mmCIF file of N, CA and C in Angstrom:
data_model
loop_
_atom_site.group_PDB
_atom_site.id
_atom_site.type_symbol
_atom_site.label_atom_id
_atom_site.label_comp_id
_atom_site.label_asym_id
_atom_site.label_seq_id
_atom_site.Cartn_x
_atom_site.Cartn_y
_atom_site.Cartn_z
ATOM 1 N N UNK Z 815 -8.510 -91.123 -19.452
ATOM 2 C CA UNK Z 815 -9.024 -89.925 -20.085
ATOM 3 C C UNK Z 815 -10.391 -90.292 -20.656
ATOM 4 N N UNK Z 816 -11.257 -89.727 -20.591
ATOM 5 C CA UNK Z 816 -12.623 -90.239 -20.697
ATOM 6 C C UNK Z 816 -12.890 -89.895 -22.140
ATOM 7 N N UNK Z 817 -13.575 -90.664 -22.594
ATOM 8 C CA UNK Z 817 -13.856 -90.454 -24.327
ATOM 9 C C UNK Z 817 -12.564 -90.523 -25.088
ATOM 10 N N UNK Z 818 -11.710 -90.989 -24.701
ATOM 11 C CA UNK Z 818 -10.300 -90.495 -25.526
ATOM 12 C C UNK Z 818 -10.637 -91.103 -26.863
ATOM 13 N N UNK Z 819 -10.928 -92.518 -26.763
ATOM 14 C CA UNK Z 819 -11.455 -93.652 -27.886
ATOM 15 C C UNK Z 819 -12.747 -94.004 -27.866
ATOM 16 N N UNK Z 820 -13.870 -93.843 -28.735
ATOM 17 C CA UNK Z 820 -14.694 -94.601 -29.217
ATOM 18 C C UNK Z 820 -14.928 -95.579 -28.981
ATOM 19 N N UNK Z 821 -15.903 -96.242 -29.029
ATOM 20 C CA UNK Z 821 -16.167 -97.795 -28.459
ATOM 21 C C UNK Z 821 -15.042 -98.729 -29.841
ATOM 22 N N UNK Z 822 -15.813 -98.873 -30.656
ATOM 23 C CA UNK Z 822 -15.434 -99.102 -31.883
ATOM 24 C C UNK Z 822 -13.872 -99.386 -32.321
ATOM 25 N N UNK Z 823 -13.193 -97.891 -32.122
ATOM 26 C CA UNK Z 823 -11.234 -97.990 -32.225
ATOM 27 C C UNK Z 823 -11.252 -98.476 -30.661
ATOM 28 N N UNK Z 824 -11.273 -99.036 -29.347
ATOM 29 C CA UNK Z 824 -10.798 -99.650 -28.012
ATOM 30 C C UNK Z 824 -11.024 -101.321 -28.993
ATOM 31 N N UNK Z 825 -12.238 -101.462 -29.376
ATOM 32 C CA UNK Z 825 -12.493 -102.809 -29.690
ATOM 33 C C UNK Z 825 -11.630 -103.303 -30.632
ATOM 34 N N UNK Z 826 -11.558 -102.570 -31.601
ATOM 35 C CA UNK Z 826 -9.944 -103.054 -32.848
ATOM 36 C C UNK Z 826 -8.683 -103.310 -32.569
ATOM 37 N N UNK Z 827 -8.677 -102.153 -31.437
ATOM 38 C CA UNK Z 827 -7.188 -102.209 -30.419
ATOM 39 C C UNK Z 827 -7.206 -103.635 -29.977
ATOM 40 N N UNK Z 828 -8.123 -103.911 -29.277
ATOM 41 C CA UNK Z 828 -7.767 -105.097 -28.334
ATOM 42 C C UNK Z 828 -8.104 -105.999 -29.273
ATOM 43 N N UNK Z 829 -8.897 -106.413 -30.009
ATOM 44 C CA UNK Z 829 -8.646 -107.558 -31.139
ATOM 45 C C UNK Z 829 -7.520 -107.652 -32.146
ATOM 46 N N UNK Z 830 -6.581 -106.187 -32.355
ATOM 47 C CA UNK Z 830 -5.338 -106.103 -33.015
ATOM 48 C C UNK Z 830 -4.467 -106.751 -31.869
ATOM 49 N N UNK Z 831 -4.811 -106.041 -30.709
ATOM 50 C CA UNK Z 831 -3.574 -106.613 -29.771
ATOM 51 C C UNK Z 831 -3.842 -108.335 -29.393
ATOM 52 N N UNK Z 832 -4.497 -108.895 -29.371
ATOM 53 C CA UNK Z 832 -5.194 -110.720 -29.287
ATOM 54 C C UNK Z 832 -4.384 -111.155 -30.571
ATOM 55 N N UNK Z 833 -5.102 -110.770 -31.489
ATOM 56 C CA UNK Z 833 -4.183 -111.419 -32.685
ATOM 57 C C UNK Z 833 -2.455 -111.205 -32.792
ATOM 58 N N UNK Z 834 -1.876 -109.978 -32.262
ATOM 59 C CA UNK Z 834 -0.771 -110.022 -32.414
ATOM 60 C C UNK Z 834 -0.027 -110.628 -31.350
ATOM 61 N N UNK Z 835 -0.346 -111.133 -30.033
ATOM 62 C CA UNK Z 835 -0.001 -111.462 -28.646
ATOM 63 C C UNK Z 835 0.770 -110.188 -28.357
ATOM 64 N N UNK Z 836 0.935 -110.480 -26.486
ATOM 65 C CA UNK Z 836 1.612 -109.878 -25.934
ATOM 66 C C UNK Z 836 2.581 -110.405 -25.022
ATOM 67 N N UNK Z 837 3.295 -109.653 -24.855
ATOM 68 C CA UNK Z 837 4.715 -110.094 -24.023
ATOM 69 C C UNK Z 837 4.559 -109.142 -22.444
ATOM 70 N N UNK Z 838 5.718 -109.458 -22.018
ATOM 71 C CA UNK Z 838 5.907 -109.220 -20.293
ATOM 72 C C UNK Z 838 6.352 -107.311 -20.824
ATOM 73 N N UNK Z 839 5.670 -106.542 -20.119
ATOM 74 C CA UNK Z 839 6.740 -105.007 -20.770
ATOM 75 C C UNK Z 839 8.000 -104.901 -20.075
ATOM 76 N N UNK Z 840 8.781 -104.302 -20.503
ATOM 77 C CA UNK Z 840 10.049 -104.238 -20.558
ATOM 78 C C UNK Z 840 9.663 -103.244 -19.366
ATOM 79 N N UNK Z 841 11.155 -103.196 -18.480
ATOM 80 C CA UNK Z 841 11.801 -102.313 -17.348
ATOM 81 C C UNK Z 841 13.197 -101.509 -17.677
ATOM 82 N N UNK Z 842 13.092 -100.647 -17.425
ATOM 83 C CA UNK Z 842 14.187 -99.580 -17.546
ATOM 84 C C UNK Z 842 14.798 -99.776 -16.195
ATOM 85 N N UNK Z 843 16.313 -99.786 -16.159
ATOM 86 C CA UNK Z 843 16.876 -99.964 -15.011
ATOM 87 C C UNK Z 843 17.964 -98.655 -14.944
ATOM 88 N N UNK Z 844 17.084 -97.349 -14.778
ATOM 89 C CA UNK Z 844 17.487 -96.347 -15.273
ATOM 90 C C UNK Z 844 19.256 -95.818 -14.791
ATOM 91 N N UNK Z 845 18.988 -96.191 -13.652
ATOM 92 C CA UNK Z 845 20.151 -95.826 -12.637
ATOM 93 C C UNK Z 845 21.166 -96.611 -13.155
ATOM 94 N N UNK Z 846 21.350 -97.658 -14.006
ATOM 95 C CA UNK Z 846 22.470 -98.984 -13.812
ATOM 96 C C UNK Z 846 24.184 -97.950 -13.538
ATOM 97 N N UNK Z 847 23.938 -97.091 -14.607
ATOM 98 C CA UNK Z 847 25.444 -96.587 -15.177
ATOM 99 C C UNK Z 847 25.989 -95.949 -13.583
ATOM 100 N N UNK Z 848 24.978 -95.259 -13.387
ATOM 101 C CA UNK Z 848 25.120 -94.652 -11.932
ATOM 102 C C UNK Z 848 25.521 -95.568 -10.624
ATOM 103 N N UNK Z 849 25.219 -96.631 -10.756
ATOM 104 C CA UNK Z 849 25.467 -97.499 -9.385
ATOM 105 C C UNK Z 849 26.931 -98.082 -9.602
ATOM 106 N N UNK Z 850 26.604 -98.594 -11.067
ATOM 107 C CA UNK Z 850 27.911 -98.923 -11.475
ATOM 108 C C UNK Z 850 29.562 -98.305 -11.233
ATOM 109 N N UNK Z 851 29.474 -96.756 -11.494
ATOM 110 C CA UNK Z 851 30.211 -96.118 -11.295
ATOM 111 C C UNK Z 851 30.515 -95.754 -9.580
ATOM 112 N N UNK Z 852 29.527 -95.761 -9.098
ATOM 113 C CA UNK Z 852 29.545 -95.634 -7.459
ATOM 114 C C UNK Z 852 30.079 -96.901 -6.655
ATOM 115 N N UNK Z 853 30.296 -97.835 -6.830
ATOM 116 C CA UNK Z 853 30.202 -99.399 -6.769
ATOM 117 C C UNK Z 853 31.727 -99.566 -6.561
ATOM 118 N N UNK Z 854 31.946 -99.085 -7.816
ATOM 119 C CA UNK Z 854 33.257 -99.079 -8.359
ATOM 120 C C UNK Z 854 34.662 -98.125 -7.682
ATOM 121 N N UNK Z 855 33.556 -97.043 -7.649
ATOM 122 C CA UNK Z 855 34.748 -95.551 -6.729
ATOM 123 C C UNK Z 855 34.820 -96.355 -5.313
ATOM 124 N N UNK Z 856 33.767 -96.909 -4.683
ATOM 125 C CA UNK Z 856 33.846 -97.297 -3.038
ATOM 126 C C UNK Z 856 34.895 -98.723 -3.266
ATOM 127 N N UNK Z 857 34.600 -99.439 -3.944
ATOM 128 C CA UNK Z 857 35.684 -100.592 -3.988
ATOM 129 C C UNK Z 857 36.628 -100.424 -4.529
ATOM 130 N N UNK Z 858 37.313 -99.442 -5.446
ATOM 131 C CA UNK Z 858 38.566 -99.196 -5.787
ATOM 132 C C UNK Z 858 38.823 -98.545 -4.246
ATOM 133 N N UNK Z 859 38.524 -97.681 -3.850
ATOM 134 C CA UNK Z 859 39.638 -97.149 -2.770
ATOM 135 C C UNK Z 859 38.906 -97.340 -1.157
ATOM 136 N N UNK Z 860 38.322 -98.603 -1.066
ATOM 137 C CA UNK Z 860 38.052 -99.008 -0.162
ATOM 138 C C UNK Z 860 38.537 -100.929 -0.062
ATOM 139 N N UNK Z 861 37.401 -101.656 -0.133
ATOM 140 C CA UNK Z 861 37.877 -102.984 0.208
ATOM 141 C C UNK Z 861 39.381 -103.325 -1.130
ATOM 142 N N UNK Z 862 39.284 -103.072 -2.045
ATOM 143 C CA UNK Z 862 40.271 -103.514 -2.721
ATOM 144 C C UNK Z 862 41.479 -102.955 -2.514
ATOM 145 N N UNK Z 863 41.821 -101.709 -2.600
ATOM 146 C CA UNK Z 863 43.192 -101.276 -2.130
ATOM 147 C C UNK Z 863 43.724 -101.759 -0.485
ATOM 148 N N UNK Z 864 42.738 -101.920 0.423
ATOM 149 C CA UNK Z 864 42.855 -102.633 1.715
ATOM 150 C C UNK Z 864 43.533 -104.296 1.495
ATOM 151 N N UNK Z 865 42.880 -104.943 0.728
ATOM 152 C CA UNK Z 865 43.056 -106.541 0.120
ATOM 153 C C UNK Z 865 44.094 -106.418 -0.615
ATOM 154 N N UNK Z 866 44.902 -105.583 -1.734
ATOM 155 C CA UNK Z 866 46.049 -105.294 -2.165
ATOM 156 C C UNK Z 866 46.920 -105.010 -1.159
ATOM 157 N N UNK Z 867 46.909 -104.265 -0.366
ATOM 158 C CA UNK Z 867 48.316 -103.985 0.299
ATOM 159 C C UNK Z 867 47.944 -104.825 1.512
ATOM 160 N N UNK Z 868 47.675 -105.545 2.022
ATOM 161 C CA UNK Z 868 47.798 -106.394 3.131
ATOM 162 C C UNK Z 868 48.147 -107.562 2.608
ATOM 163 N N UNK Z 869 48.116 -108.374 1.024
ATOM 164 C CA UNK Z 869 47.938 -109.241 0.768
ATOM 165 C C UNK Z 869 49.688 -109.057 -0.180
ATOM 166 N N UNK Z 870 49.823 -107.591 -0.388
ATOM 167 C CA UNK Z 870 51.128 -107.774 -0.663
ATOM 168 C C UNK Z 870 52.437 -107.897 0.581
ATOM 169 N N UNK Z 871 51.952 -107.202 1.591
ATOM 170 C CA UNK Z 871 52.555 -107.575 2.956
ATOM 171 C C UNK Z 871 52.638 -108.781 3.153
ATOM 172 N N UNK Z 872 51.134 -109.793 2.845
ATOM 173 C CA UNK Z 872 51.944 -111.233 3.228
ATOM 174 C C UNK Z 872 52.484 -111.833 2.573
ATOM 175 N N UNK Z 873 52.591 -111.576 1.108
ATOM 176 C CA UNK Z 873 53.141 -112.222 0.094
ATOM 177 C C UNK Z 873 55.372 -111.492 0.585
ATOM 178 N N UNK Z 874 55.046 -110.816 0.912
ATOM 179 C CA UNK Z 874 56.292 -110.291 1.616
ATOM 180 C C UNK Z 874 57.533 -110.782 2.919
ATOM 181 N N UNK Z 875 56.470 -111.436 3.569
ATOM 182 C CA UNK Z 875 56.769 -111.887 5.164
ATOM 183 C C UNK Z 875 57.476 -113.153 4.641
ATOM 184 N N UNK Z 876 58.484 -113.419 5.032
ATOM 185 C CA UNK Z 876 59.649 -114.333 5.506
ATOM 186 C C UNK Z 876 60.731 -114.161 4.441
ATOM 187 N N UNK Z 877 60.027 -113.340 3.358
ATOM 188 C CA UNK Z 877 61.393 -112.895 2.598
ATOM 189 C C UNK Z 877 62.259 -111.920 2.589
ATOM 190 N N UNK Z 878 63.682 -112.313 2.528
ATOM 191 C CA UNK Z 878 64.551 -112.178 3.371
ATOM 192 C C UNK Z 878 65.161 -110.741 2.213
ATOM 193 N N UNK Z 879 64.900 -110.897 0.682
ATOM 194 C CA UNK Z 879 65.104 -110.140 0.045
ATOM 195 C C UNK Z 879 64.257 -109.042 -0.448
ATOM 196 N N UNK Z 880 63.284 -108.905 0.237
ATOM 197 C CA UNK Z 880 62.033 -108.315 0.031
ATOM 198 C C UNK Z 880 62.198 -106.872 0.223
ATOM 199 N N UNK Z 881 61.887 -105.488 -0.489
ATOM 200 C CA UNK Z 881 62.327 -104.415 -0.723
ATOM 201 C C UNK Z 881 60.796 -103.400 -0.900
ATOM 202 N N UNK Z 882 61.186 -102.493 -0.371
ATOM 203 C CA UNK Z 882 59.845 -101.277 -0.600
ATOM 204 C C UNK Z 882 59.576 -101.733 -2.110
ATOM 205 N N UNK Z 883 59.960 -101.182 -2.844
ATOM 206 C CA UNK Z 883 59.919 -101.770 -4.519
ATOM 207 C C UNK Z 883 59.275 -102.619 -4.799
ATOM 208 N N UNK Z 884 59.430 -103.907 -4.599
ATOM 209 C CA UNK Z 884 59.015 -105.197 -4.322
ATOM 210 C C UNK Z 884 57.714 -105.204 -3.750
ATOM 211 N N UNK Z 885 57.444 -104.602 -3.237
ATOM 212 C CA UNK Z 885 56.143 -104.251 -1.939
ATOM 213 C C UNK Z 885 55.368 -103.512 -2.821
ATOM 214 N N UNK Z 886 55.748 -102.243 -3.198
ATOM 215 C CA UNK Z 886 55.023 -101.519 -3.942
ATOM 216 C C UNK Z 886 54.562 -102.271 -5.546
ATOM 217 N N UNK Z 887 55.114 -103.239 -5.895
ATOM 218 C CA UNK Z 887 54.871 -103.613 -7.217
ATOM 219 C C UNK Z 887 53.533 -105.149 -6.960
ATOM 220 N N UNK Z 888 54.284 -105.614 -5.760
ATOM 221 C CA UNK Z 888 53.376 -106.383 -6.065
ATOM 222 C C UNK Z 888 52.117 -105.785 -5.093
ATOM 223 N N UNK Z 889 51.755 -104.766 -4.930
ATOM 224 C CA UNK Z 889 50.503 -104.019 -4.092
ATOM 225 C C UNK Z 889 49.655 -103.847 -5.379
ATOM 226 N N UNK Z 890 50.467 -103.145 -6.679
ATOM 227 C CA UNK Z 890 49.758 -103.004 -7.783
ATOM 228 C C UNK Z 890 49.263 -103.924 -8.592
ATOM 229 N N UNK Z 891 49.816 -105.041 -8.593
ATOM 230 C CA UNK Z 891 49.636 -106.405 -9.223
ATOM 231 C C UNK Z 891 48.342 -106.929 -8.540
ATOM 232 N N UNK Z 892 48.075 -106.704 -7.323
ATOM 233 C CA UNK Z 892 47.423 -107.184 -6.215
ATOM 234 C C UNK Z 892 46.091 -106.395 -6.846
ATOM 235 N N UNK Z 893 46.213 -105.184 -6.681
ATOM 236 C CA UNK Z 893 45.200 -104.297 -6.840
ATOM 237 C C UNK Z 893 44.299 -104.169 -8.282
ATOM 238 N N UNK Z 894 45.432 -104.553 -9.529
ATOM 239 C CA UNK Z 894 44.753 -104.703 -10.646
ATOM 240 C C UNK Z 894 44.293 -105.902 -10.606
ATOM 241 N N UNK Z 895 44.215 -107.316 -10.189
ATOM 242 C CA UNK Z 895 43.693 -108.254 -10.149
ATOM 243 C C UNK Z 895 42.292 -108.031 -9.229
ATOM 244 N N UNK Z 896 42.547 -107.267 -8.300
ATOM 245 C CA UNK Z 896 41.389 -107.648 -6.848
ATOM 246 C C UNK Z 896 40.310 -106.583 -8.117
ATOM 247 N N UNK Z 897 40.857 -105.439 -8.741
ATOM 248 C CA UNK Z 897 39.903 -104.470 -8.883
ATOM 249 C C UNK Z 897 39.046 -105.007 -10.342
ATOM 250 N N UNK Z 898 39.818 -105.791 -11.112
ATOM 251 C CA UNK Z 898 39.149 -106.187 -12.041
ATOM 252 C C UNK Z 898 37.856 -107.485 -11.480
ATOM 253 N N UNK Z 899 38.703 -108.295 -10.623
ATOM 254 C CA UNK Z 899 37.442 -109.289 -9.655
ATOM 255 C C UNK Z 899 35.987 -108.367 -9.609
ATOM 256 N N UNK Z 900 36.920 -107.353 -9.113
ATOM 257 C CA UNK Z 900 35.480 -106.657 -8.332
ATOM 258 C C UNK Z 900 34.536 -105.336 -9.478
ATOM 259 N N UNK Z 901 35.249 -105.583 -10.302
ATOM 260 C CA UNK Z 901 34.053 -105.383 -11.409
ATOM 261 C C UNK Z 901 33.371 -106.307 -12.567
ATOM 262 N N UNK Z 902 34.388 -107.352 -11.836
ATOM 263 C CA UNK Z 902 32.967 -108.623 -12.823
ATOM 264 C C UNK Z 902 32.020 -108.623 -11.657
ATOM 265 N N UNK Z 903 32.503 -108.710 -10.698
ATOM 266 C CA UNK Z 903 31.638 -108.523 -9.351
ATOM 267 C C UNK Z 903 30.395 -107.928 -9.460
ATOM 268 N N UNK Z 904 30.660 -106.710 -9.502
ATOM 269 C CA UNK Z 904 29.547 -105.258 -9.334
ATOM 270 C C UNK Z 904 28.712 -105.507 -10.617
ATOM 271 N N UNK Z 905 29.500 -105.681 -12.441
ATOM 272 C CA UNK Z 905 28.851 -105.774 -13.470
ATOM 273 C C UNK Z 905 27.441 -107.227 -12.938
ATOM 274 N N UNK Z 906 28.161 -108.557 -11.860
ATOM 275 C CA UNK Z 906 27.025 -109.176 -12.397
ATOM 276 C C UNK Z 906 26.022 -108.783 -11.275
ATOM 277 N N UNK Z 907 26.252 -108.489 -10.402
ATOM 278 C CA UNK Z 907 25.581 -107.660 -9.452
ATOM 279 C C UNK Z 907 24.487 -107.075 -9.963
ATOM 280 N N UNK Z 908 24.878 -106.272 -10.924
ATOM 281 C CA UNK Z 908 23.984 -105.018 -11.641
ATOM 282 C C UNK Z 908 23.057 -105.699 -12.414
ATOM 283 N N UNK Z 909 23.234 -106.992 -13.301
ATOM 284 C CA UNK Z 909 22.962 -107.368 -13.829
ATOM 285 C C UNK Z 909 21.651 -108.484 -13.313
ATOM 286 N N UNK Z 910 22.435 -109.032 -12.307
ATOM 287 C CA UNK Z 910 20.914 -109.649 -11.187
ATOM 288 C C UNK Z 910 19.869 -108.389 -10.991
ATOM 289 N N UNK Z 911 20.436 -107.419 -10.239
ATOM 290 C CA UNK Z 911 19.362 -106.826 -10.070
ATOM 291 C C UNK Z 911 18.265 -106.075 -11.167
ATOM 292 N N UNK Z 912 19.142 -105.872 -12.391
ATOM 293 C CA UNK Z 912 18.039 -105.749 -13.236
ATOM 294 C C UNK Z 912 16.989 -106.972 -14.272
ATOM 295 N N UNK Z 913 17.671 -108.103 -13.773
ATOM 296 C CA UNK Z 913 16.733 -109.103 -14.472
ATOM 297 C C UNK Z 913 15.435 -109.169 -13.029
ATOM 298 N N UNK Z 914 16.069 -109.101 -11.880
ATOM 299 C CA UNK Z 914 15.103 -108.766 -10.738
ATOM 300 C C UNK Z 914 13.881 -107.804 -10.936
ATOM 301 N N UNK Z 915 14.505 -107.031 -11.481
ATOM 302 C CA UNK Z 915 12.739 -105.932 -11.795
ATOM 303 C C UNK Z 915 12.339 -106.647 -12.334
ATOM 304 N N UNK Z 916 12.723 -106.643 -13.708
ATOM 305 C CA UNK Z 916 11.969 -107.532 -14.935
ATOM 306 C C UNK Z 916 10.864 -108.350 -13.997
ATOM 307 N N UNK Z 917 11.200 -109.207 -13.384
ATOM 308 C CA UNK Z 917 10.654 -110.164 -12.568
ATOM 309 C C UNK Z 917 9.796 -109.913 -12.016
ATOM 310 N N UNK Z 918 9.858 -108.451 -11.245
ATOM 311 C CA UNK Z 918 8.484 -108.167 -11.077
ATOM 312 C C UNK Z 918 7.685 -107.170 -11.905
ATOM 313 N N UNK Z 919 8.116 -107.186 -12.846
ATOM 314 C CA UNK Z 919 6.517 -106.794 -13.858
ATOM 315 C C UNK Z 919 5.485 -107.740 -13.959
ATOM 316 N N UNK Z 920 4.533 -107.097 -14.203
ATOM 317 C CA UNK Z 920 3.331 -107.975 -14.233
ATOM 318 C C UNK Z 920 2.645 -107.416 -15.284
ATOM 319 N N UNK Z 921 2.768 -106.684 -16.158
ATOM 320 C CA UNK Z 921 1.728 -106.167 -16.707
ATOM 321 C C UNK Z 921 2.648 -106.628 -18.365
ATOM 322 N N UNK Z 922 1.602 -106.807 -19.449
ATOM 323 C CA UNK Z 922 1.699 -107.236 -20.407
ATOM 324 C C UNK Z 922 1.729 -106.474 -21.586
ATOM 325 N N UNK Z 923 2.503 -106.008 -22.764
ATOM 326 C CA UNK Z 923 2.146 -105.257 -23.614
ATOM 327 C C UNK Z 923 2.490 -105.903 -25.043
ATOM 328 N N UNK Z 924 1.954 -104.677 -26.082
ATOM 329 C CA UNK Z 924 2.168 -105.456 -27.222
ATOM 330 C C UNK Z 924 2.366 -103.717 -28.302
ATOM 331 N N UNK Z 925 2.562 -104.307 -29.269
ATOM 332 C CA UNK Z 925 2.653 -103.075 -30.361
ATOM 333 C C UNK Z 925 1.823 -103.140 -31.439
ATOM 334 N N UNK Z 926 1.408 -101.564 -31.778
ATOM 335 C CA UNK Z 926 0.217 -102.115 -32.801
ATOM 336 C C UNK Z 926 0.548 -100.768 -33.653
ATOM 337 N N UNK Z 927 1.410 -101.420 -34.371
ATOM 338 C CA UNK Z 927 1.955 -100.702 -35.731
ATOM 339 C C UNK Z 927 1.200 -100.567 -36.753
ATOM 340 N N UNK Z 928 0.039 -100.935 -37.335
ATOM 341 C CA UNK Z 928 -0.639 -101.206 -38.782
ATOM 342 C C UNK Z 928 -1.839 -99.723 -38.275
ATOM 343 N N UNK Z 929 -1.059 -99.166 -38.959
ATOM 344 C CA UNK Z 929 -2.039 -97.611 -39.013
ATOM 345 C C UNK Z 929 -3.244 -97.625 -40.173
ATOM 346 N N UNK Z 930 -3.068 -98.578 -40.466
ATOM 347 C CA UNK Z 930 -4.363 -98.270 -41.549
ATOM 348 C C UNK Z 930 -5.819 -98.894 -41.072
ATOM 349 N N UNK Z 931 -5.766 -99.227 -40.082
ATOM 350 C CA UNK Z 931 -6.371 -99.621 -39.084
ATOM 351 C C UNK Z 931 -7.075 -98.308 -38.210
ATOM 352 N N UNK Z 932 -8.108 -98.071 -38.652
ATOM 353 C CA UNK Z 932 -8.702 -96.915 -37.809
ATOM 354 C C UNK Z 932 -8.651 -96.962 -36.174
ATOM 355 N N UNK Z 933 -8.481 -98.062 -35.172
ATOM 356 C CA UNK Z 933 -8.400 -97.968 -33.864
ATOM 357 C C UNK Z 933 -7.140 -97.814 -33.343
ATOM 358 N N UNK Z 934 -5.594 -98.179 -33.919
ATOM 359 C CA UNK Z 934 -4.615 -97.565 -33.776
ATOM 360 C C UNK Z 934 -4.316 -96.036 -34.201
ATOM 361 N N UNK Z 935 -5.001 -95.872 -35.227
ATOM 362 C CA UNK Z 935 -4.518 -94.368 -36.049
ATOM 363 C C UNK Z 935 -5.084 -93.399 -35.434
ATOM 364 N N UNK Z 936 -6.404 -93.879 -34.681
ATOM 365 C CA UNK Z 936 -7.468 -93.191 -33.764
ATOM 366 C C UNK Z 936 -6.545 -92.630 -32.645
ATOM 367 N N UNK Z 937 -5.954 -93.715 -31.625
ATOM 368 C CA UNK Z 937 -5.022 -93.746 -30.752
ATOM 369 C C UNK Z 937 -4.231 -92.669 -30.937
ATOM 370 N N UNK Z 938 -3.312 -92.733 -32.161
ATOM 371 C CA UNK Z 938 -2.323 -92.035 -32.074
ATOM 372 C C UNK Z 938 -2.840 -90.353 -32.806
ATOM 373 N N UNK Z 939 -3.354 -90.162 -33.160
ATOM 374 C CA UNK Z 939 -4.035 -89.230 -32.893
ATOM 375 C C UNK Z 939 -4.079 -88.293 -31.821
ATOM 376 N N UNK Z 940 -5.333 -89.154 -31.336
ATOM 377 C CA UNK Z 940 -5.913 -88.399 -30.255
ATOM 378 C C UNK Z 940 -4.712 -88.510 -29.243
ATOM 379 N N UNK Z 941 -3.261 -89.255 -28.802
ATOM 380 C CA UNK Z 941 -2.193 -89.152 -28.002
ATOM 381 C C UNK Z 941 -1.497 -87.916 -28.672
ATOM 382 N N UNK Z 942 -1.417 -87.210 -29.785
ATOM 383 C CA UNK Z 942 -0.893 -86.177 -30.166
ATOM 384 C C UNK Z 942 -1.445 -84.745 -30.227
ATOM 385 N N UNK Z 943 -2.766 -84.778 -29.822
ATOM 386 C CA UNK Z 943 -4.054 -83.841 -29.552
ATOM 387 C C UNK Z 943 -3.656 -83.561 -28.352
ATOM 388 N N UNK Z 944 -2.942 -84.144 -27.443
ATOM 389 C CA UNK Z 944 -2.945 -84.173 -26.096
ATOM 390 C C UNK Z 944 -1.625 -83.472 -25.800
ATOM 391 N N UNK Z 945 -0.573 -83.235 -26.444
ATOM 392 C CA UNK Z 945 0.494 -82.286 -26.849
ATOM 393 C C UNK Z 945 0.012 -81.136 -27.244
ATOM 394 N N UNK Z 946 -0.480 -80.761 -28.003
ATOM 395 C CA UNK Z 946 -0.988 -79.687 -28.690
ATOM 396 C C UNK Z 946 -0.451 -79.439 -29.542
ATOM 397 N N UNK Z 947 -1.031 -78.398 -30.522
ATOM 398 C CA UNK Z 947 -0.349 -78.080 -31.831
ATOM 399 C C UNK Z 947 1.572 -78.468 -32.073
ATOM 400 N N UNK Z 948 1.737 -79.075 -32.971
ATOM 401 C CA UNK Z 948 3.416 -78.608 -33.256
ATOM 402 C C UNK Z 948 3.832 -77.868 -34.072
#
């Protein structure tokens, strides 16, 4: 925005921001809750209920006392184990991929709280001029 700041408040800014350092800016990994939940619906009633009941079938085979019941209980046993796996799974999943953005930021920021400082107070200002009246 052209003229937004003065020569004068840009120059305070950036000598406020030098003296205070700056860090890597933060990434929003807006979607997480969303993938998470999607992640979760396809592997509950896809690979995991598949890995539960085939895995209670073999836990089944050569026993001689082995009963629908039996089958059905340990399918569920099967299934709460595979499904909890598979959301430490997906959680660290989610979790790589958002330290992954991070990773690629490149750009650096900082905060410049001390308003009594005419080149911040300038700033915020003129960023609220740009809203218009409230």
């Amino acid at each position: 925005i052209e003229d937004f700041l003065d020569g004068a408040s840009c120059d305070e800014i950036i000598e406020a921001a030098k003296e205070k350092g700056t860090e890597r800016s933060p990434v929003a990994y807006a979607g997480w809750t969303t993938d998470i939940k999607d992640l979760l619906g396809l592997a509950a009633t896809g690979p995991v209920t598949w890995a539960a009941i085939i895995a209670a079938w073999a836990e089944a085979q050569g026993d001689e006392d082995a009963s629908v019941l039996g089958l059905v209980l340990h399918s569920i046993r099967n299934y709460a184990i595979l499904f909890v796996a598979a959301a430490a799974a997906i959680a660290a999943f989610t979790k790589i991929r958002a330290d992954g953005l991070q990773e690629l930021r490149t750009s650096t920021s900082t905060t410049l709280d001390d308003m009594a400082r005419s080149g911040p107070r300038n700033f915020v200002l003129n960023a609220a001029r740009l809203f218009g009246p409230s």
